[in-house]
């Protein structure tokens, strides 16, 4: 009975770690995406400016 509980707690821990890792990855992605969009917009703007000159 004790072994089962130990196994269950380990299982819960690994699931928790996986969830946290996934959560962290999504957070990083959410931060990265707007930055990428900004960079792309800036690049497009600079290209337009260069074409205008």
PDB file of N, CA and C in Angstrom:
ATOM      1  N   UNK A   1       0.842  -1.202   0.000  1.00  0.00           N
ATOM      2  CA  UNK A   1       0.000   0.000   0.000  1.00  0.00           C
ATOM      3  C   UNK A   1       0.887   1.265   0.000  1.00  0.00           C
ATOM      4  N   UNK A   2       1.938   1.215   0.796  1.00  0.00           N
ATOM      5  CA  UNK A   2       2.833   2.362   0.883  1.00  0.00           C
ATOM      6  C   UNK A   2       3.552   2.593  -0.443  1.00  0.00           C
ATOM      7  N   UNK A   3       3.960   1.481  -1.076  1.00  0.00           N
ATOM      8  CA  UNK A   3       4.656   1.588  -2.367  1.00  0.00           C
ATOM      9  C   UNK A   3       3.770   2.263  -3.404  1.00  0.00           C
ATOM     10  N   UNK A   4       2.499   1.894  -3.381  1.00  0.00           N
ATOM     11  CA  UNK A   4       1.552   2.467  -4.339  1.00  0.00           C
ATOM     12  C   UNK A   4       1.473   3.981  -4.152  1.00  0.00           C
ATOM     13  N   UNK A   5       1.387   4.420  -2.892  1.00  0.00           N
ATOM     14  CA  UNK A   5       1.314   5.846  -2.597  1.00  0.00           C
ATOM     15  C   UNK A   5       2.575   6.562  -3.077  1.00  0.00           C
ATOM     16  N   UNK A   6       3.727   5.932  -2.842  1.00  0.00           N
ATOM     17  CA  UNK A   6       4.995   6.530  -3.251  1.00  0.00           C
ATOM     18  C   UNK A   6       5.036   6.670  -4.773  1.00  0.00           C
ATOM     19  N   UNK A   7       4.629   5.600  -5.443  1.00  0.00           N
ATOM     20  CA  UNK A   7       4.611   5.613  -6.905  1.00  0.00           C
ATOM     21  C   UNK A   7       3.678   6.718  -7.404  1.00  0.00           C
ATOM     22  N   UNK A   8       2.534   6.838  -6.760  1.00  0.00           N
ATOM     23  CA  UNK A   8       1.543   7.837  -7.163  1.00  0.00           C
ATOM     24  C   UNK A   8       2.097   9.252  -6.985  1.00  0.00           C
ATOM     25  N   UNK A   9       2.771   9.494  -5.860  1.00  0.00           N
ATOM     26  CA  UNK A   9       3.322  10.829  -5.609  1.00  0.00           C
ATOM     27  C   UNK A   9       4.416  11.151  -6.627  1.00  0.00           C
ATOM     28  N   UNK A  10       5.221  10.149  -6.986  1.00  0.00           N
ATOM     29  CA  UNK A  10       6.261  10.362  -8.002  1.00  0.00           C
ATOM     30  C   UNK A  10       5.614  10.693  -9.341  1.00  0.00           C
ATOM     31  N   UNK A  11       4.544   9.976  -9.659  1.00  0.00           N
ATOM     32  CA  UNK A  11       3.817  10.214 -10.901  1.00  0.00           C
ATOM     33  C   UNK A  11       3.278  11.643 -10.928  1.00  0.00           C
ATOM     34  N   UNK A  12       2.716  12.063  -9.784  1.00  0.00           N
ATOM     35  CA  UNK A  12       2.178  13.419  -9.693  1.00  0.00           C
ATOM     36  C   UNK A  12       3.280  14.453  -9.873  1.00  0.00           C
ATOM     37  N   UNK A  13       4.438  14.168  -9.292  1.00  0.00           N
ATOM     38  CA  UNK A  13       5.567  15.098  -9.399  1.00  0.00           C
ATOM     39  C   UNK A  13       6.009  15.250 -10.850  1.00  0.00           C
ATOM     40  N   UNK A  14       6.139  14.120 -11.553  1.00  0.00           N
ATOM     41  CA  UNK A  14       6.595  14.195 -12.942  1.00  0.00           C
ATOM     42  C   UNK A  14       5.561  14.929 -13.797  1.00  0.00           C
ATOM     43  N   UNK A  15       4.293  14.674 -13.532  1.00  0.00           N
ATOM     44  CA  UNK A  15       3.238  15.366 -14.283  1.00  0.00           C
ATOM     45  C   UNK A  15       3.323  16.862 -14.019  1.00  0.00           C
ATOM     46  N   UNK A  16       3.534  17.206 -12.763  1.00  0.00           N
ATOM     47  CA  UNK A  16       3.638  18.614 -12.373  1.00  0.00           C
ATOM     48  C   UNK A  16       4.819  19.272 -13.087  1.00  0.00           C
ATOM     49  N   UNK A  17       5.959  18.572 -13.088  1.00  0.00           N
ATOM     50  CA  UNK A  17       7.154  19.105 -13.747  1.00  0.00           C
ATOM     51  C   UNK A  17       6.907  19.312 -15.235  1.00  0.00           C
ATOM     52  N   UNK A  18       6.243  18.344 -15.861  1.00  0.00           N
ATOM     53  CA  UNK A  18       5.937  18.456 -17.291  1.00  0.00           C
ATOM     54  C   UNK A  18       5.019  19.644 -17.552  1.00  0.00           C
ATOM     55  N   UNK A  19       4.006  19.797 -16.684  1.00  0.00           N
ATOM     56  CA  UNK A  19       3.078  20.915 -16.824  1.00  0.00           C
ATOM     57  C   UNK A  19       3.815  22.237 -16.696  1.00  0.00           C
ATOM     58  N   UNK A  20       4.687  22.320 -15.684  1.00  0.00           N
ATOM     59  CA  UNK A  20       5.434  23.549 -15.452  1.00  0.00           C
ATOM     60  C   UNK A  20       6.334  23.860 -16.643  1.00  0.00           C
ATOM     61  N   UNK A  21       6.972  22.824 -17.184  1.00  0.00           N
ATOM     62  CA  UNK A  21       7.857  23.023 -18.330  1.00  0.00           C
ATOM     63  C   UNK A  21       7.050  23.533 -19.523  1.00  0.00           C
ATOM     64  N   UNK A  22       5.913  22.907 -19.763  1.00  0.00           N
ATOM     65  CA  UNK A  22       5.054  23.341 -20.862  1.00  0.00           C
ATOM     66  C   UNK A  22       4.583  24.770 -20.664  1.00  0.00           C
ATOM     67  N   UNK A  23       4.234  25.089 -19.411  1.00  0.00           N
ATOM     68  CA  UNK A  23       3.774  26.434 -19.078  1.00  0.00           C
ATOM     69  C   UNK A  23       4.872  27.450 -19.354  1.00  0.00           C
ATOM     70  N   UNK A  24       6.095  27.088 -18.942  1.00  0.00           N
ATOM     71  CA  UNK A  24       7.234  27.988 -19.131  1.00  0.00           C
ATOM     72  C   UNK A  24       7.490  28.212 -20.621  1.00  0.00           C
ATOM     73  N   UNK A  25       7.387  27.126 -21.399  1.00  0.00           N
ATOM     74  CA  UNK A  25       7.618  27.228 -22.845  1.00  0.00           C
ATOM     75  C   UNK A  25       6.580  28.149 -23.483  1.00  0.00           C
ATOM     76  N   UNK A  26       5.319  28.006 -23.066  1.00  0.00           N
ATOM     77  CA  UNK A  26       4.279  28.866 -23.640  1.00  0.00           C
ATOM     78  C   UNK A  26       4.528  30.316 -23.258  1.00  0.00           C
ATOM     79  N   UNK A  27       4.967  30.546 -22.014  1.00  0.00           N
ATOM     80  CA  UNK A  27       5.267  31.912 -21.580  1.00  0.00           C
ATOM     81  C   UNK A  27       6.358  32.511 -22.448  1.00  0.00           C
ATOM     82  N   UNK A  28       7.416  31.740 -22.666  1.00  0.00           N
ATOM     83  CA  UNK A  28       8.535  32.219 -23.477  1.00  0.00           C
ATOM     84  C   UNK A  28       8.055  32.506 -24.894  1.00  0.00           C
ATOM     85  N   UNK A  29       7.238  31.616 -25.432  1.00  0.00           N
ATOM     86  CA  UNK A  29       6.720  31.813 -26.790  1.00  0.00           C
ATOM     87  C   UNK A  29       5.888  33.081 -26.859  1.00  0.00           C
ATOM     88  N   UNK A  30       5.034  33.284 -25.858  1.00  0.00           N
ATOM     89  CA  UNK A  30       4.170  34.465 -25.852  1.00  0.00           C
ATOM     90  C   UNK A  30       5.002  35.740 -25.794  1.00  0.00           C
ATOM     91  N   UNK A  31       6.160  35.660 -25.127  1.00  0.00           N
ATOM     92  CA  UNK A  31       7.028  36.834 -25.072  1.00  0.00           C
ATOM     93  C   UNK A  31       7.772  37.005 -26.388  1.00  0.00           C
ATOM     94  N   UNK A  32       8.169  35.871 -26.977  1.00  0.00           N
ATOM     95  CA  UNK A  32       8.986  35.924 -28.187  1.00  0.00           C
ATOM     96  C   UNK A  32       8.173  36.390 -29.394  1.00  0.00           C
ATOM     97  N   UNK A  33       6.942  35.920 -29.503  1.00  0.00           N
ATOM     98  CA  UNK A  33       6.136  36.213 -30.696  1.00  0.00           C
ATOM     99  C   UNK A  33       5.953  37.716 -30.924  1.00  0.00           C
ATOM    100  N   UNK A  34       5.520  38.492 -29.915  1.00  0.00           N
ATOM    101  CA  UNK A  34       5.368  39.935 -30.156  1.00  0.00           C
ATOM    102  C   UNK A  34       6.686  40.581 -30.564  1.00  0.00           C
ATOM    103  N   UNK A  35       7.787  40.112 -29.959  1.00  0.00           N
ATOM    104  CA  UNK A  35       9.097  40.661 -30.291  1.00  0.00           C
ATOM    105  C   UNK A  35       9.415  40.387 -31.758  1.00  0.00           C
ATOM    106  N   UNK A  36       9.135  39.144 -32.192  1.00  0.00           N
ATOM    107  CA  UNK A  36       9.383  38.776 -33.586  1.00  0.00           C
ATOM    108  C   UNK A  36       8.535  39.650 -34.513  1.00  0.00           C
ATOM    109  N   UNK A  37       7.276  39.842 -34.140  1.00  0.00           N
ATOM    110  CA  UNK A  37       6.369  40.658 -34.953  1.00  0.00           C
ATOM    111  C   UNK A  37       6.909  42.079 -35.060  1.00  0.00           C
ATOM    112  N   UNK A  38       7.376  42.611 -33.922  1.00  0.00           N
ATOM    113  CA  UNK A  38       7.939  43.960 -33.914  1.00  0.00           C
ATOM    114  C   UNK A  38       9.129  44.047 -34.857  1.00  0.00           C
ATOM    115  N   UNK A  39      10.025  43.062 -34.767  1.00  0.00           N
ATOM    116  CA  UNK A  39      11.222  43.052 -35.615  1.00  0.00           C
ATOM    117  C   UNK A  39      10.822  43.010 -37.083  1.00  0.00           C
ATOM    118  N   UNK A  40       9.856  42.141 -37.402  1.00  0.00           N
ATOM    119  CA  UNK A  40       9.408  42.024 -38.795  1.00  0.00           C
ATOM    120  C   UNK A  40       8.825  43.343 -39.284  1.00  0.00           C
ATOM    121  N   UNK A  41       8.010  43.992 -38.431  1.00  0.00           N
ATOM    122  CA  UNK A  41       7.405  45.269 -38.812  1.00  0.00           C
ATOM    123  C   UNK A  41       8.484  46.307 -39.050  1.00  0.00           C
ATOM    124  N   UNK A  42       9.476  46.337 -38.176  1.00  0.00           N
ATOM    125  CA  UNK A  42      10.572  47.298 -38.324  1.00  0.00           C
ATOM    126  C   UNK A  42      11.327  47.045 -39.625  1.00  0.00           C
ATOM    127  N   UNK A  43      11.555  45.760 -39.935  1.00  0.00           N
ATOM    128  CA  UNK A  43      12.265  45.420 -41.171  1.00  0.00           C
ATOM    129  C   UNK A  43      11.468  45.894 -42.380  1.00  0.00           C
ATOM    130  N   UNK A  44      10.152  45.656 -42.353  1.00  0.00           N
ATOM    131  CA  UNK A  44       9.296  46.076 -43.470  1.00  0.00           C
ATOM    132  C   UNK A  44       9.332  47.595 -43.607  1.00  0.00           C
ATOM    133  N   UNK A  45       9.292  48.294 -42.469  1.00  0.00           N
ATOM    134  CA  UNK A  45       9.324  49.754 -42.487  1.00  0.00           C
ATOM    135  C   UNK A  45      10.632  50.253 -43.080  1.00  0.00           C
ATOM    136  N   UNK A  46      11.731  49.648 -42.652  1.00  0.00           N
ATOM    137  CA  UNK A  46      13.039  50.095 -43.151  1.00  0.00           C
ATOM    138  C   UNK A  46      13.149  49.820 -44.648  1.00  0.00           C
ATOM    139  N   UNK A  47      12.590  48.693 -45.103  1.00  0.00           N
ATOM    140  CA  UNK A  47      12.616  48.376 -46.537  1.00  0.00           C
ATOM    141  C   UNK A  47      11.810  49.427 -47.302  1.00  0.00           C
ATOM    142  N   UNK A  48      10.640  49.801 -46.764  1.00  0.00           N
ATOM    143  CA  UNK A  48       9.799  50.810 -47.416  1.00  0.00           C
ATOM    144  C   UNK A  48      10.539  52.142 -47.475  1.00  0.00           C
ATOM    145  N   UNK A  49      11.210  52.492 -46.379  1.00  0.00           N
ATOM    146  CA  UNK A  49      11.959  53.751 -46.329  1.00  0.00           C
ATOM    147  C   UNK A  49      13.069  53.750 -47.373  1.00  0.00           C
ATOM    148  N   UNK A  50      13.772  52.617 -47.470  1.00  0.00           N
ATOM    149  CA  UNK A  50      14.871  52.515 -48.437  1.00  0.00           C
ATOM    150  C   UNK A  50      14.335  52.618 -49.862  1.00  0.00           C
ATOM    151  N   UNK A  51      13.170  52.019 -50.106  1.00  0.00           N
ATOM    152  CA  UNK A  51      12.578  52.085 -51.446  1.00  0.00           C
ATOM    153  C   UNK A  51      12.154  53.515 -51.755  1.00  0.00           C
ATOM    154  N   UNK A  52      11.675  54.210 -50.714  1.00  0.00           N
ATOM    155  CA  UNK A  52      11.225  55.593 -50.903  1.00  0.00           C
ATOM    156  C   UNK A  52      12.383  56.526 -51.213  1.00  0.00           C
ATOM    157  N   UNK A  53      13.567  56.232 -50.694  1.00  0.00           N
ATOM    158  CA  UNK A  53      14.716  57.130 -50.877  1.00  0.00           C
ATOM    159  C   UNK A  53      15.315  57.058 -52.275  1.00  0.00           C
TER     160      UNK A  53
END
